[in-house]
Amino acid sequence: MIRYYHLTEQGLGSPIDLSTIHDTDTKFVFFLGGILHLNGQYIGPGLGNLLYAMCADARREFQICTVTLSDTPVSNELVNDMHELARHNHILPYMETLTRELLFPAHRMAIWNTLPHLALQQELTRHFQRFIFLGYSFGTSLIQQLELISRQIFCANQFPLTPLASAHGLNIGPCLCPRLWMADSNETVNVGRSGSFSSPAREYDSDVFTQAFFIRANDKFMQDVIGKELIPTQSMGDFPSRYQINRKTFVIENACNAMAVKLQLFPLPSGQTIGQIDYRNDPSGHELTTYCSTKELIISAERQIATYPSSSLAGPIRETLCSMIDGTYHDQTLSTKAISSSHQVFTAYQTEFTTLYANYCDADLQQATKLTLDEMERLHPIGLSNQYLNEHVISEAVSGLFNCRKKSEDCEVSEITTKQGLQRLMSQISLEDLKTDICTEVFDQHIVPERVGIWKQTLLTLNEFQRFAPEDIFPWSLQNSFSLRDIYDLLDLEINQIVVKHLMKSLQTIYSEKMIHIDDAKLMCDYVLGNFSTRIDQKTLQSLLEMAAGFSASPEPLIYFSLGCGNGQADVKYVHKLSEALPHKQILVAGMDTYRGKMGHVFEYAFDGIIIPPPSGTESVSYPALVRAAFDCSTADVLLVERFAFHHFGMTCRQLKHLLDNCPLLSVEEPVTAPERAQLLPRVARIAYDLLINWALDMMGDQNWIIPAITSPAPQTSQFQVLYRWAEHLPGEGTQVEGVYPRTDVIKYHPFQY
């Protein structure tokens, strides 16, 4: 019986209700493993950690799932199926069932069969582009079955074939030669020496899955099933080779090494920690870790393991998988240049390990342990031993924040001052205390006991946040039908508040000890307002006028409602341009903020507008309803505008969406990517920059936000809440303002999306 499961970093997760897959836009990575995996065996933490590590650089939200084909041992039957399929390439009965259950659910088929051609093509493309099939060993054969059966179903229902190319397949150690369809007939030919390699050049149908195949020339298991069919006869020596046929790209590693290398630290019952190097041959050259392991540190409850790559394919495999998840995979993802570069990196690692292993062999037990520990520290230099962030680590985090490509001497004084202030602010943080607070105040409160250990270990040792599944969270945290995104937001808010608490204490210290002063604040304001304001304003004005054009035909007044408007000076030019663009229309101006200047607010005396105080957390009236009531004009059009405000509202995206009530919104924000959310130090650097710049604006302007929050012995963190938008979920493209760092986007929401 076919079963579908979530795959977590701990291995096999909860069963999947397929309706949750068919009715969401989330990307799904379906792992179709080897014979033992498909029989429900060896699906544990080792596999889970490896697969999530392979997806670590993906920028879009995704879920990893897997399939088992039987509840009882059927390994022998699957071996027979694998060899028979390689010889005859027929359809396996259970693959017909799996294909229809997973890709062609009955309720979707009923809808698809009623749609006109263009709408059908768009809907099928949207459906298939959510699936990435990650195949290993016999699982690669199943991907080819999915492709074959899908084409047959498309043809039988007279569906347009083009959407098939939206589905992606990544094949590791293939055990079946993929099929090609002729463009001018139903004739097919297999890729390989006895198929396409020896047949005359033909044009093939491109309406097939988009696939990549990774092959080790000395993969004996693969050779036992399909021989060397997929390996070109022309030798490339030890260098990897590449060829492409239609939508199928093949990368072959020709080097013969198949050594699995691990460095391990683990405790003895006596309490002593010993280190060792595990150096063994993979006799088949077919193991998943031989293909996919790279140089990284893996933490488990029992031990720490550092792995070295066993193959030059590991980097390209990971890059390909992440680009498929992000929707950016194309022919040049696996270019000859990229593959050659990966081979050079792999060769350097091999040389590095050879030296390390020679030193290890000559060492005694104590020296070997120290050697292993030193190497792990080098792999990941920030461990528990670092109480405070050192200069190098801070510099790396700041450089990442500013996307630095310039040398310090090439920077303006204002930029240098901003970076120095940020480095001083971060240097006063106790990293150990920060991580301990996150563990006790967030993880202990929200993560179930059987999973909280790995969450803590990942943060304490790697300075990273564990990617979680819904089953990681206490049931009471899942109330109100929260989505996975809602839970991310809630945890992020709490984690960020702890970061803010530590940064505010640090800001108190560097200000009281005169490590930062008003001259620095002036230069920081010059950096932000002088360097970036013009670029941001140009894009904002252009977007504002594009959105306002949608109201030009309406006879109703247009309310320009600025949320978190501050002193309102930034909005003045926007309102003037809006009035020039819509001279026939009545423009009403309102802002929402606690700010009150000595002379009142510019909205009041320049536009006869109004200032509305932010509603309390218990109020649920929407922003459009609030401002229409304030102007006593229930039919007015409303255009919401916010500049760098929403991420300080202390609300989840779901709460904001409710308050916006489908009203058009122009948003200027600093979104964050998945790697920035997953790593502690980039998170700290981003929040530190935000806090520091707002302190500088306090010092130089008449806003009074950060300084009151840090004047008391216990900083008032509730005055500075932080939750950034996700860069992966912004609507449309071209939102980013070029040359502005941290990343800044001008986003037109119709309505707000998250």
mmCIF file with all atom_site columns, C-alpha atoms in Angstrom, residues 327-451:
data_model
loop_
_atom_site.group_PDB
_atom_site.id
_atom_site.type_symbol
_atom_site.label_atom_id
_atom_site.label_alt_id
_atom_site.label_comp_id
_atom_site.label_asym_id
_atom_site.label_entity_id
_atom_site.label_seq_id
_atom_site.pdbx_PDB_ins_code
_atom_site.Cartn_x
_atom_site.Cartn_y
_atom_site.Cartn_z
_atom_site.occupancy
_atom_site.B_iso_or_equiv
_atom_site.pdbx_formal_charge
_atom_site.auth_seq_id
_atom_site.auth_comp_id
_atom_site.auth_asym_id
_atom_site.auth_atom_id
_atom_site.pdbx_PDB_model_num
ATOM 1   C CA . GLY A 1 327 ? 12.024 28.428 -9.578  1.00 0.00 ? 327 GLY A CA 1
ATOM 2   C CA . THR A 1 328 ? 15.313 29.728 -11.024 1.00 0.00 ? 328 THR A CA 1
ATOM 3   C CA . TYR A 1 329 ? 16.689 26.514 -12.552 1.00 0.00 ? 329 TYR A CA 1
ATOM 4   C CA . HIS A 1 330 ? 17.734 26.816 -16.206 1.00 0.00 ? 330 HIS A CA 1
ATOM 5   C CA . ASP A 1 331 ? 20.185 25.283 -18.681 1.00 0.00 ? 331 ASP A CA 1
ATOM 6   C CA . GLN A 1 332 ? 23.168 27.271 -17.421 1.00 0.00 ? 332 GLN A CA 1
ATOM 7   C CA . THR A 1 333 ? 22.665 26.279 -13.780 1.00 0.00 ? 333 THR A CA 1
ATOM 8   C CA . LEU A 1 334 ? 24.809 23.266 -14.663 1.00 0.00 ? 334 LEU A CA 1
ATOM 9   C CA . SER A 1 335 ? 27.129 25.030 -17.094 1.00 0.00 ? 335 SER A CA 1
ATOM 10  C CA . THR A 1 336 ? 30.534 23.570 -17.904 1.00 0.00 ? 336 THR A CA 1
ATOM 11  C CA . LYS A 1 337 ? 32.115 26.507 -16.076 1.00 0.00 ? 337 LYS A CA 1
ATOM 12  C CA . ALA A 1 338 ? 30.092 25.876 -12.900 1.00 0.00 ? 338 ALA A CA 1
ATOM 13  C CA . ILE A 1 339 ? 30.929 22.159 -12.932 1.00 0.00 ? 339 ILE A CA 1
ATOM 14  C CA . SER A 1 340 ? 34.635 22.863 -13.501 1.00 0.00 ? 340 SER A CA 1
ATOM 15  C CA . SER A 1 341 ? 34.652 25.318 -10.591 1.00 0.00 ? 341 SER A CA 1
ATOM 16  C CA . SER A 1 342 ? 33.050 22.721 -8.317  1.00 0.00 ? 342 SER A CA 1
ATOM 17  C CA . HIS A 1 343 ? 35.674 20.178 -9.367  1.00 0.00 ? 343 HIS A CA 1
ATOM 18  C CA . GLN A 1 344 ? 38.451 22.608 -8.405  1.00 0.00 ? 344 GLN A CA 1
ATOM 19  C CA . VAL A 1 345 ? 36.921 23.131 -4.967  1.00 0.00 ? 345 VAL A CA 1
ATOM 20  C CA . PHE A 1 346 ? 36.591 19.371 -4.491  1.00 0.00 ? 346 PHE A CA 1
ATOM 21  C CA . THR A 1 347 ? 40.232 18.811 -5.485  1.00 0.00 ? 347 THR A CA 1
ATOM 22  C CA . ALA A 1 348 ? 41.341 21.437 -2.946  1.00 0.00 ? 348 ALA A CA 1
ATOM 23  C CA . TYR A 1 349 ? 39.320 19.687 -0.214  1.00 0.00 ? 349 TYR A CA 1
ATOM 24  C CA . GLN A 1 350 ? 40.933 16.370 -1.106  1.00 0.00 ? 350 GLN A CA 1
ATOM 25  C CA . THR A 1 351 ? 44.415 17.877 -0.803  1.00 0.00 ? 351 THR A CA 1
ATOM 26  C CA . GLU A 1 352 ? 43.471 19.520 2.479   1.00 0.00 ? 352 GLU A CA 1
ATOM 27  C CA . PHE A 1 353 ? 42.152 16.270 3.920   1.00 0.00 ? 353 PHE A CA 1
ATOM 28  C CA . THR A 1 354 ? 45.203 14.269 2.809   1.00 0.00 ? 354 THR A CA 1
ATOM 29  C CA . THR A 1 355 ? 47.403 16.544 4.929   1.00 0.00 ? 355 THR A CA 1
ATOM 30  C CA . LEU A 1 356 ? 44.992 16.388 7.863   1.00 0.00 ? 356 LEU A CA 1
ATOM 31  C CA . TYR A 1 357 ? 44.828 12.597 7.732   1.00 0.00 ? 357 TYR A CA 1
ATOM 32  C CA . ALA A 1 358 ? 48.617 12.243 7.621   1.00 0.00 ? 358 ALA A CA 1
ATOM 33  C CA . ASN A 1 359 ? 48.911 14.379 10.774  1.00 0.00 ? 359 ASN A CA 1
ATOM 34  C CA . TYR A 1 360 ? 46.148 12.376 12.453  1.00 0.00 ? 360 TYR A CA 1
ATOM 35  C CA . CYS A 1 361 ? 47.896 9.052  11.771  1.00 0.00 ? 361 CYS A CA 1
ATOM 36  C CA . ASP A 1 362 ? 51.052 10.321 13.498  1.00 0.00 ? 362 ASP A CA 1
ATOM 37  C CA . ALA A 1 363 ? 49.194 11.661 16.569  1.00 0.00 ? 363 ALA A CA 1
ATOM 38  C CA . ASP A 1 364 ? 48.469 10.033 19.922  1.00 0.00 ? 364 ASP A CA 1
ATOM 39  C CA . LEU A 1 365 ? 44.933 9.964  21.395  1.00 0.00 ? 365 LEU A CA 1
ATOM 40  C CA . GLN A 1 366 ? 45.147 13.387 23.027  1.00 0.00 ? 366 GLN A CA 1
ATOM 41  C CA . GLN A 1 367 ? 46.729 14.975 19.972  1.00 0.00 ? 367 GLN A CA 1
ATOM 42  C CA . ALA A 1 368 ? 44.200 13.308 17.654  1.00 0.00 ? 368 ALA A CA 1
ATOM 43  C CA . THR A 1 369 ? 41.308 14.690 19.712  1.00 0.00 ? 369 THR A CA 1
ATOM 44  C CA . LYS A 1 370 ? 42.828 18.174 19.681  1.00 0.00 ? 370 LYS A CA 1
ATOM 45  C CA . LEU A 1 371 ? 43.429 17.911 15.932  1.00 0.00 ? 371 LEU A CA 1
ATOM 46  C CA . THR A 1 372 ? 39.800 16.939 15.349  1.00 0.00 ? 372 THR A CA 1
ATOM 47  C CA . LEU A 1 373 ? 38.493 19.676 17.654  1.00 0.00 ? 373 LEU A CA 1
ATOM 48  C CA . ASP A 1 374 ? 40.668 22.324 15.998  1.00 0.00 ? 374 ASP A CA 1
ATOM 49  C CA . GLU A 1 375 ? 39.418 21.292 12.574  1.00 0.00 ? 375 GLU A CA 1
ATOM 50  C CA . MET A 1 376 ? 35.796 21.511 13.722  1.00 0.00 ? 376 MET A CA 1
ATOM 51  C CA . GLU A 1 377 ? 36.426 24.949 15.201  1.00 0.00 ? 377 GLU A CA 1
ATOM 52  C CA . ARG A 1 378 ? 37.917 25.976 11.865  1.00 0.00 ? 378 ARG A CA 1
ATOM 53  C CA . LEU A 1 379 ? 34.847 24.685 10.048  1.00 0.00 ? 379 LEU A CA 1
ATOM 54  C CA . HIS A 1 380 ? 32.575 26.635 12.368  1.00 0.00 ? 380 HIS A CA 1
ATOM 55  C CA . PRO A 1 381 ? 34.589 29.164 14.376  1.00 0.00 ? 381 PRO A CA 1
ATOM 56  C CA . ILE A 1 382 ? 31.804 30.403 16.641  1.00 0.00 ? 382 ILE A CA 1
ATOM 57  C CA . GLY A 1 383 ? 31.165 27.879 19.368  1.00 0.00 ? 383 GLY A CA 1
ATOM 58  C CA . LEU A 1 384 ? 30.192 27.997 23.014  1.00 0.00 ? 384 LEU A CA 1
ATOM 59  C CA . SER A 1 385 ? 33.703 29.071 23.914  1.00 0.00 ? 385 SER A CA 1
ATOM 60  C CA . ASN A 1 386 ? 33.115 32.506 22.357  1.00 0.00 ? 386 ASN A CA 1
ATOM 61  C CA . GLN A 1 387 ? 31.346 34.546 24.997  1.00 0.00 ? 387 GLN A CA 1
ATOM 62  C CA . TYR A 1 388 ? 31.483 37.751 22.979  1.00 0.00 ? 388 TYR A CA 1
ATOM 63  C CA . LEU A 1 389 ? 31.429 38.167 19.230  1.00 0.00 ? 389 LEU A CA 1
ATOM 64  C CA . ASN A 1 390 ? 34.973 38.623 17.969  1.00 0.00 ? 390 ASN A CA 1
ATOM 65  C CA . GLU A 1 391 ? 36.029 41.295 15.487  1.00 0.00 ? 391 GLU A CA 1
ATOM 66  C CA . HIS A 1 392 ? 36.279 38.956 12.495  1.00 0.00 ? 392 HIS A CA 1
ATOM 67  C CA . VAL A 1 393 ? 32.811 37.497 13.029  1.00 0.00 ? 393 VAL A CA 1
ATOM 68  C CA . ILE A 1 394 ? 31.233 40.935 13.447  1.00 0.00 ? 394 ILE A CA 1
ATOM 69  C CA . SER A 1 395 ? 32.991 42.197 10.327  1.00 0.00 ? 395 SER A CA 1
ATOM 70  C CA . GLU A 1 396 ? 31.644 39.240 8.322   1.00 0.00 ? 396 GLU A CA 1
ATOM 71  C CA . ALA A 1 397 ? 28.082 39.849 9.546   1.00 0.00 ? 397 ALA A CA 1
ATOM 72  C CA . VAL A 1 398 ? 28.267 43.582 8.776   1.00 0.00 ? 398 VAL A CA 1
ATOM 73  C CA . SER A 1 399 ? 29.782 42.933 5.331   1.00 0.00 ? 399 SER A CA 1
ATOM 74  C CA . GLY A 1 400 ? 26.943 40.533 4.539   1.00 0.00 ? 400 GLY A CA 1
ATOM 75  C CA . LEU A 1 401 ? 24.385 43.120 5.626   1.00 0.00 ? 401 LEU A CA 1
ATOM 76  C CA . PHE A 1 402 ? 25.837 45.806 3.351   1.00 0.00 ? 402 PHE A CA 1
ATOM 77  C CA . ASN A 1 403 ? 26.667 43.392 0.528   1.00 0.00 ? 403 ASN A CA 1
ATOM 78  C CA . CYS A 1 404 ? 30.163 44.900 0.691   1.00 0.00 ? 404 CYS A CA 1
ATOM 79  C CA . ARG A 1 405 ? 32.313 44.870 -2.386  1.00 0.00 ? 405 ARG A CA 1
ATOM 80  C CA . LYS A 1 406 ? 34.338 47.971 -1.567  1.00 0.00 ? 406 LYS A CA 1
ATOM 81  C CA . LYS A 1 407 ? 37.477 48.301 0.505   1.00 0.00 ? 407 LYS A CA 1
ATOM 82  C CA . SER A 1 408 ? 37.175 50.498 3.595   1.00 0.00 ? 408 SER A CA 1
ATOM 83  C CA . GLU A 1 409 ? 39.359 53.209 2.092   1.00 0.00 ? 409 GLU A CA 1
ATOM 84  C CA . ASP A 1 410 ? 36.922 53.504 -0.847  1.00 0.00 ? 410 ASP A CA 1
ATOM 85  C CA . CYS A 1 411 ? 33.901 54.154 1.411   1.00 0.00 ? 411 CYS A CA 1
ATOM 86  C CA . GLU A 1 412 ? 32.510 57.553 2.330   1.00 0.00 ? 412 GLU A CA 1
ATOM 87  C CA . VAL A 1 413 ? 33.031 58.769 5.897   1.00 0.00 ? 413 VAL A CA 1
ATOM 88  C CA . SER A 1 414 ? 29.315 58.362 6.648   1.00 0.00 ? 414 SER A CA 1
ATOM 89  C CA . GLU A 1 415 ? 29.368 54.701 5.547   1.00 0.00 ? 415 GLU A CA 1
ATOM 90  C CA . ILE A 1 416 ? 32.525 53.949 7.542   1.00 0.00 ? 416 ILE A CA 1
ATOM 91  C CA . THR A 1 417 ? 31.000 55.586 10.634  1.00 0.00 ? 417 THR A CA 1
ATOM 92  C CA . THR A 1 418 ? 27.781 53.578 10.260  1.00 0.00 ? 418 THR A CA 1
ATOM 93  C CA . LYS A 1 419 ? 29.688 50.304 9.995   1.00 0.00 ? 419 LYS A CA 1
ATOM 94  C CA . GLN A 1 420 ? 31.930 51.172 12.932  1.00 0.00 ? 420 GLN A CA 1
ATOM 95  C CA . GLY A 1 421 ? 28.909 52.052 15.068  1.00 0.00 ? 421 GLY A CA 1
ATOM 96  C CA . LEU A 1 422 ? 27.297 48.751 14.136  1.00 0.00 ? 422 LEU A CA 1
ATOM 97  C CA . GLN A 1 423 ? 30.465 46.836 15.010  1.00 0.00 ? 423 GLN A CA 1
ATOM 98  C CA . ARG A 1 424 ? 30.695 48.559 18.401  1.00 0.00 ? 424 ARG A CA 1
ATOM 99  C CA . LEU A 1 425 ? 27.048 47.822 19.109  1.00 0.00 ? 425 LEU A CA 1
ATOM 100 C CA . MET A 1 426 ? 27.421 44.120 18.300  1.00 0.00 ? 426 MET A CA 1
ATOM 101 C CA . SER A 1 427 ? 30.734 43.782 20.151  1.00 0.00 ? 427 SER A CA 1
ATOM 102 C CA . GLN A 1 428 ? 29.031 44.302 23.521  1.00 0.00 ? 428 GLN A CA 1
ATOM 103 C CA . ILE A 1 429 ? 26.632 41.384 23.117  1.00 0.00 ? 429 ILE A CA 1
ATOM 104 C CA . SER A 1 430 ? 27.268 38.232 25.111  1.00 0.00 ? 430 SER A CA 1
ATOM 105 C CA . LEU A 1 431 ? 26.586 35.575 22.503  1.00 0.00 ? 431 LEU A CA 1
ATOM 106 C CA . GLU A 1 432 ? 26.289 32.845 25.107  1.00 0.00 ? 432 GLU A CA 1
ATOM 107 C CA . ASP A 1 433 ? 23.715 34.817 27.136  1.00 0.00 ? 433 ASP A CA 1
ATOM 108 C CA . LEU A 1 434 ? 21.726 35.679 24.007  1.00 0.00 ? 434 LEU A CA 1
ATOM 109 C CA . LYS A 1 435 ? 21.482 32.052 22.895  1.00 0.00 ? 435 LYS A CA 1
ATOM 110 C CA . THR A 1 436 ? 20.646 30.867 26.416  1.00 0.00 ? 436 THR A CA 1
ATOM 111 C CA . ASP A 1 437 ? 17.790 33.374 26.632  1.00 0.00 ? 437 ASP A CA 1
ATOM 112 C CA . ILE A 1 438 ? 16.395 32.255 23.273  1.00 0.00 ? 438 ILE A CA 1
ATOM 113 C CA . CYS A 1 439 ? 16.545 28.621 24.402  1.00 0.00 ? 439 CYS A CA 1
ATOM 114 C CA . THR A 1 440 ? 14.770 29.219 27.711  1.00 0.00 ? 440 THR A CA 1
ATOM 115 C CA . GLU A 1 441 ? 12.310 31.950 26.718  1.00 0.00 ? 441 GLU A CA 1
ATOM 116 C CA . VAL A 1 442 ? 11.289 30.640 23.292  1.00 0.00 ? 442 VAL A CA 1
ATOM 117 C CA . PHE A 1 443 ? 12.305 27.035 22.669  1.00 0.00 ? 443 PHE A CA 1
ATOM 118 C CA . ASP A 1 444 ? 11.322 25.724 26.119  1.00 0.00 ? 444 ASP A CA 1
ATOM 119 C CA . GLN A 1 445 ? 7.954  27.443 25.797  1.00 0.00 ? 445 GLN A CA 1
ATOM 120 C CA . HIS A 1 446 ? 7.023  26.334 22.286  1.00 0.00 ? 446 HIS A CA 1
ATOM 121 C CA . ILE A 1 447 ? 9.007  23.243 21.223  1.00 0.00 ? 447 ILE A CA 1
ATOM 122 C CA . VAL A 1 448 ? 7.932  19.766 22.331  1.00 0.00 ? 448 VAL A CA 1
ATOM 123 C CA . PRO A 1 449 ? 10.360 18.035 24.776  1.00 0.00 ? 449 PRO A CA 1
ATOM 124 C CA . GLU A 1 450 ? 11.434 15.306 22.353  1.00 0.00 ? 450 GLU A CA 1
ATOM 125 C CA . ARG A 1 451 ? 12.570 17.956 19.822  1.00 0.00 ? 451 ARG A CA 1
#
